[in-house]
Amino acid sequence: MAEDKKYQDASLPLPPDVEESLCRCGGIAGLTGQLPGDDLLKRESALFRALADPLRLKILAMLAVQPLCVCVIKAVLGIADSKLSYHLSVLKKMGLIAGEAQGNWIIYRLTADGTAWTRQVIGDAGSRKNR
Amino acid sequence: MAEDKKYQDASLPLPPDVEESLCRCGGIAGLTGQLPGDDLLKRESALFRALADPLRLKILAMLAVQPLCVCVIKAVLGIADSKLSYHLSVLKKMGLIAGEAQGNWIIYRLTADGTAWTRQVIGDAGSRKNR
DNA sequence: TTTTCATTTCAGATTCTTTTGAAATATCGA
DNA sequence: TCGATATTTCAAAAGAATCTGAAATGAAAA
């Protein structure tokens, strides 16, 4: 709080070409103004965090082939129930998958968002054989 | 090791529609075969991990506007040198940005990969004013 | 109703990531 | 050469994500 600087380049020495183009976009303040808001960045980074795990990507790839119940996913991955449940909850909380109860089972499928992101990751490897 | 099951659906009871479509794609084994390899999944999840932080996304957004030296990035973000350096190193290690020394400064810019991913994140908000 | 089965939840342990402040490096200008 | 400046590196601390096994839930079959 002691010293508020002018948002001009006066205060910090820069390499010439950076200084020039920084001026053209309105200095530090101008640059700052062009950036996405913190809340958007937070949401997007949260999305990426959900995708930042090989097991979860594999689950998405599986569900790109077809909707599946937990027990099949488990059979493919070969991991403990609670571990799988944890990863499913991460994907679900992020809106990438949704589960629908059917009798004793819960059948998970990709949401629209989940489908879009899964394509980003694995191309459409999954849809070759299946459709 | 005690009991190797056949990779057929015989062993696990399933909801009818899952069972049917699972059969059509070759059962557990067929499904497994369609999935991306573990090494690919590992690489891709690592990429997402680099994107899974709001500060790092903001850095990418800044560099989408123009190449910048560390001190400008620091002025915009208002964080400690070492903290910024850490995040830059994460992005650099993942090949999203590259730094080139120029005199006393290091000027970072997006790589081709970095540009592509940054577009995914923020659209091309950055390129409006700048080009 | 009791049992069984598929799945989730929970608490604690573990591991990975991020932050912090101090010290190191390296380049420039005097 | 010296001192200043920009940036990185390091080790320790703090924080967040993940894993584990046991217990809880809730629907269906007996």
XYZ file of C-alpha atoms (C1' of nucleotides) in Angstrom:
322
model
C 0.000 0.000 0.000
C 2.935 2.312 0.634
C 3.740 3.027 -3.008
C 1.237 2.714 -5.828
C 3.125 2.875 -9.097
C 1.751 4.323 -12.274
C 0.780 1.462 -14.553
C 3.311 2.727 -17.007
C 6.544 1.129 -18.018
C 8.531 3.958 -16.480
C 9.207 1.968 -13.351
C 10.746 -1.202 -14.738
C 13.570 -1.517 -17.255
C 12.839 -3.983 -20.057
C 14.376 -5.494 -23.135
C 13.614 -3.074 -26.008
C 11.309 -5.264 -28.066
C 9.275 -6.398 -25.074
C 8.937 -2.791 -23.971
C 7.736 -1.710 -27.379
C 5.047 -4.348 -27.821
C 4.013 -3.987 -24.194
C 3.445 -0.283 -24.824
C 1.363 -1.086 -27.876
C -1.020 -3.187 -25.793
C -1.392 -0.625 -23.047
C 1.431 -1.473 -20.651
C 1.052 -3.741 -17.661
C -2.481 -2.510 -17.098
C -3.517 -3.051 -20.702
C -2.066 -6.535 -20.704
C -3.761 -7.392 -17.422
C -7.076 -6.244 -18.818
C -6.870 -8.721 -21.686
C -6.565 -11.748 -19.428
C -9.389 -14.118 -18.490
C -10.890 -13.536 -15.052
C -9.656 -15.485 -12.045
C -12.900 -17.394 -11.606
C -12.807 -18.634 -15.194
C -9.179 -19.673 -14.801
C -10.072 -21.487 -11.623
C -12.871 -23.392 -13.308
C -10.754 -24.329 -16.286
C -7.814 -25.455 -14.209
C -10.197 -27.603 -12.181
C -11.327 -29.256 -15.397
C -7.737 -29.983 -16.351
C -7.043 -31.352 -12.907
C -9.823 -33.872 -13.452
C -8.128 -34.927 -16.695
C -4.687 -35.049 -15.094
C -4.654 -38.732 -14.232
C -4.000 -41.731 -16.483
C -6.616 -43.882 -14.778
C -9.272 -41.260 -15.285
C -8.336 -40.812 -18.919
C -8.619 -44.540 -19.359
C -12.066 -44.507 -17.812
C -13.107 -41.783 -20.243
C -11.704 -43.802 -23.134
C -13.711 -46.825 -22.015
C -16.906 -44.868 -21.749
C -16.263 -43.457 -25.213
C -16.645 -47.002 -26.474
C -19.900 -47.546 -24.616
C -21.702 -46.841 -21.337
C -20.557 -49.233 -18.633
C -21.380 -50.261 -15.123
C -18.803 -49.927 -12.382
C -18.050 -53.619 -12.241
C -16.949 -53.758 -15.880
C -14.743 -50.694 -15.474
C -13.265 -52.370 -12.447
C -12.644 -55.591 -14.363
C -10.736 -53.695 -17.043
C -8.685 -51.535 -14.712
C -8.091 -54.124 -12.041
C -8.210 -51.734 -9.101
C -10.000 -51.685 -5.747
C -13.646 -50.663 -5.564
C -13.041 -47.655 -3.382
C -10.236 -46.411 -5.558
C -12.389 -46.635 -8.642
C -15.248 -44.972 -6.851
C -12.974 -42.090 -5.945
C -11.914 -41.526 -9.534
C -15.461 -41.802 -10.816
C -16.501 -39.172 -8.304
C -13.812 -36.796 -9.581
C -15.029 -37.192 -13.151
C -18.641 -36.897 -12.090
C -18.076 -33.797 -9.987
C -16.475 -32.168 -13.014
C -19.466 -33.058 -15.190
C -17.508 -35.302 -17.541
C -19.520 -38.420 -16.782
C -22.927 -39.176 -15.322
C -24.208 -42.315 -13.656
C -27.695 -43.711 -13.783
C -28.845 -46.426 -11.443
C -30.317 -49.477 -13.090
C -31.377 -52.133 -10.658
C -28.391 -53.127 -8.644
C -25.939 -51.424 -10.975
C -24.942 -47.917 -11.802
C -24.280 -47.292 -15.448
C -21.883 -44.505 -16.259
C -21.731 -42.692 -19.563
C -19.930 -39.661 -20.947
C -21.751 -36.345 -20.779
C -21.612 -34.005 -23.789
C -18.659 -32.218 -22.197
C -17.042 -35.527 -21.406
C -17.424 -36.654 -25.003
C -15.858 -33.456 -26.320
C -12.867 -33.670 -23.998
C -12.394 -37.355 -24.556
C -12.091 -36.680 -28.258
C -9.358 -34.152 -27.484
C -7.469 -36.804 -25.618
C -7.805 -39.955 -27.624
C -9.067 -38.719 -30.953
C -12.038 -40.867 -31.793
C -10.189 -44.129 -31.370
C -13.167 -45.397 -29.432
C -15.809 -44.861 -32.075
C -14.062 -46.823 -34.823
C -15.241 -50.275 -33.963
C -18.392 -49.262 -32.194
C -20.417 -47.252 -34.682
C -2.964 -66.127 -9.471
C -5.239 -68.779 -8.050
C -8.064 -68.414 -10.536
C -7.633 -67.067 -14.037
C -11.052 -66.368 -15.461
C -11.967 -66.645 -19.082
C -12.250 -63.171 -20.550
C -15.839 -63.861 -21.289
C -18.848 -62.370 -19.666
C -19.760 -65.708 -18.145
C -18.138 -64.807 -14.865
C -19.812 -61.519 -14.019
C -23.518 -60.738 -14.018
C -24.387 -57.505 -15.824
C -27.315 -55.299 -16.695
C -28.769 -56.666 -19.958
C -27.988 -53.748 -22.252
C -24.419 -53.385 -21.003
C -23.901 -57.102 -21.454
C -25.187 -57.012 -24.989
C -23.061 -54.112 -26.216
C -20.076 -55.426 -24.316
C -20.441 -58.707 -26.198
C -20.606 -56.855 -29.497
C -17.236 -55.236 -28.840
C -15.521 -58.442 -27.806
C -16.148 -58.614 -24.058
C -13.748 -57.320 -21.469
C -10.790 -58.313 -23.605
C -12.145 -56.634 -26.723
C -12.883 -53.469 -24.812
C -9.444 -53.460 -23.234
C -7.858 -53.807 -26.635
C -9.499 -50.628 -27.874
C -8.022 -48.449 -25.169
C -4.975 -46.191 -25.568
C -1.730 -47.607 -24.180
C -0.603 -46.765 -20.666
C 2.389 -44.745 -21.823
C 0.228 -42.531 -24.001
C -2.215 -42.016 -21.155
C 0.650 -41.143 -18.880
C 2.004 -38.553 -21.287
C -1.380 -36.992 -21.852
C -2.253 -36.837 -18.190
C 1.097 -35.136 -17.559
C 0.167 -32.491 -20.097
C -3.129 -31.905 -18.352
C -1.369 -31.696 -15.013
C 0.703 -28.819 -16.380
C -2.518 -27.060 -17.364
C -4.183 -27.780 -14.037
C -3.314 -24.552 -12.280
C -4.930 -21.114 -12.608
C -1.627 -19.277 -12.360
C -0.134 -21.323 -15.150
C -3.165 -20.795 -17.354
C -2.848 -17.077 -16.737
C 0.788 -17.186 -17.762
C -0.191 -18.945 -20.982
C -2.890 -16.343 -21.612
C -0.331 -13.554 -21.150
C 2.124 -15.152 -23.513
C -0.665 -15.554 -26.052
C -0.800 -11.763 -26.144
C 2.940 -11.429 -26.660
C 6.294 -12.837 -25.603
C 7.330 -11.496 -22.214
C 10.256 -11.429 -19.861
C 9.904 -12.842 -16.373
C 9.769 -9.456 -14.710
C 6.667 -8.389 -16.631
C 4.913 -11.652 -15.898
C 5.803 -11.128 -12.278
C 4.446 -7.574 -12.324
C 1.119 -8.804 -13.663
C 0.764 -11.776 -11.344
C 2.221 -10.155 -8.255
C 3.912 -13.266 -6.914
C 7.394 -14.083 -5.624
C 10.242 -14.705 -8.054
C 10.838 -18.264 -6.999
C 7.185 -19.138 -7.185
C 6.937 -17.777 -10.702
C 10.103 -19.576 -11.661
C 8.625 -22.829 -10.447
C 5.508 -22.441 -12.550
C 7.497 -21.404 -15.599
C 9.599 -24.509 -15.187
C 6.490 -26.699 -15.151
C 5.250 -25.157 -18.389
C 8.692 -25.331 -19.933
C 9.251 -28.948 -18.976
C 5.963 -29.810 -20.679
C 7.032 -27.991 -23.837
C 4.275 -25.395 -23.679
C 6.605 -22.420 -23.441
C 10.249 -21.736 -24.273
C 12.585 -19.086 -22.917
C 15.354 -17.319 -24.753
C 17.961 -15.290 -22.942
C 18.384 -11.750 -24.141
C 20.945 -9.774 -22.216
C 19.985 -9.770 -18.616
C 16.478 -11.001 -19.310
C 14.841 -14.225 -20.352
C 11.992 -13.830 -22.775
C 9.368 -16.522 -22.715
C 7.021 -17.307 -25.549
C 4.462 -19.998 -26.356
C 5.657 -22.974 -28.350
C 3.456 -24.331 -31.147
C 1.976 -26.830 -28.685
C 1.528 -24.099 -26.136
C -0.303 -21.952 -28.651
C -2.649 -24.770 -29.588
C -3.507 -25.589 -25.990
C -3.859 -21.981 -25.000
C -6.465 -21.566 -27.707
C -8.348 -24.501 -26.209
C -8.399 -22.752 -22.883
C -9.079 -19.131 -23.605
C -10.272 -19.182 -27.182
C -8.253 -16.559 -29.001
C -9.128 -13.774 -26.610
C -5.472 -12.819 -26.651
C -5.077 -12.333 -30.376
C -7.928 -9.847 -30.791
C -6.165 -6.694 -29.808
C -2.686 -7.769 -30.663
C -2.737 -8.800 -34.283
C -37.221 -60.308 6.517
C -32.719 -61.687 5.824
C -29.005 -62.146 2.703
C -26.457 -60.845 -1.093
C -24.495 -57.952 -4.298
C -22.854 -53.420 -6.433
C -21.426 -49.364 -5.142
C -20.183 -45.453 -2.081
C -18.350 -43.255 2.034
C -15.088 -42.514 5.574
C -10.755 -41.817 8.266
C -6.100 -42.375 8.327
C -1.766 -43.079 5.902
C 0.910 -41.923 1.979
C 2.542 -39.529 -1.794
C 2.809 -35.604 -4.873
C 2.585 -30.659 -5.664
C 3.148 -26.095 -4.306
C 4.947 -22.419 -1.452
C 8.595 -20.023 1.061
C 12.806 -17.662 1.937
C 17.587 -17.915 1.361
C 21.451 -18.706 -1.435
C 23.406 -19.431 -6.174
C 24.229 -18.092 -11.051
C 25.006 -15.281 -14.708
C 24.928 -11.006 -17.286
C 25.427 -6.316 -17.650
C 27.359 -1.554 -16.720
C 30.561 1.189 -14.168
C 37.289 -5.834 -11.385
C 32.911 -4.669 -8.592
C 28.108 -4.120 -7.711
C 23.536 -4.330 -9.430
C 19.883 -6.805 -11.693
C 17.161 -10.810 -13.541
C 16.391 -15.220 -12.943
C 17.005 -19.942 -11.096
C 17.942 -23.442 -7.620
C 17.523 -25.556 -3.243
C 15.683 -27.560 1.075
C 12.224 -27.471 4.242
C 7.360 -26.682 5.332
C 2.605 -26.624 4.040
C -1.062 -28.203 1.449
C -3.668 -31.121 -1.754
C -4.589 -35.408 -4.048
C -4.611 -40.224 -3.849
C -4.702 -44.813 -1.821
C -6.187 -48.279 1.569
C -9.209 -51.199 4.128
C -13.238 -51.229 6.774
C -17.843 -49.919 7.346
C -22.226 -47.996 5.340
C -25.952 -47.770 1.878
C -29.477 -49.369 -0.765
C -31.659 -52.340 -4.188
C -32.828 -57.034 -5.373
C -33.292 -62.076 -4.612
C -34.336 -65.614 -1.503
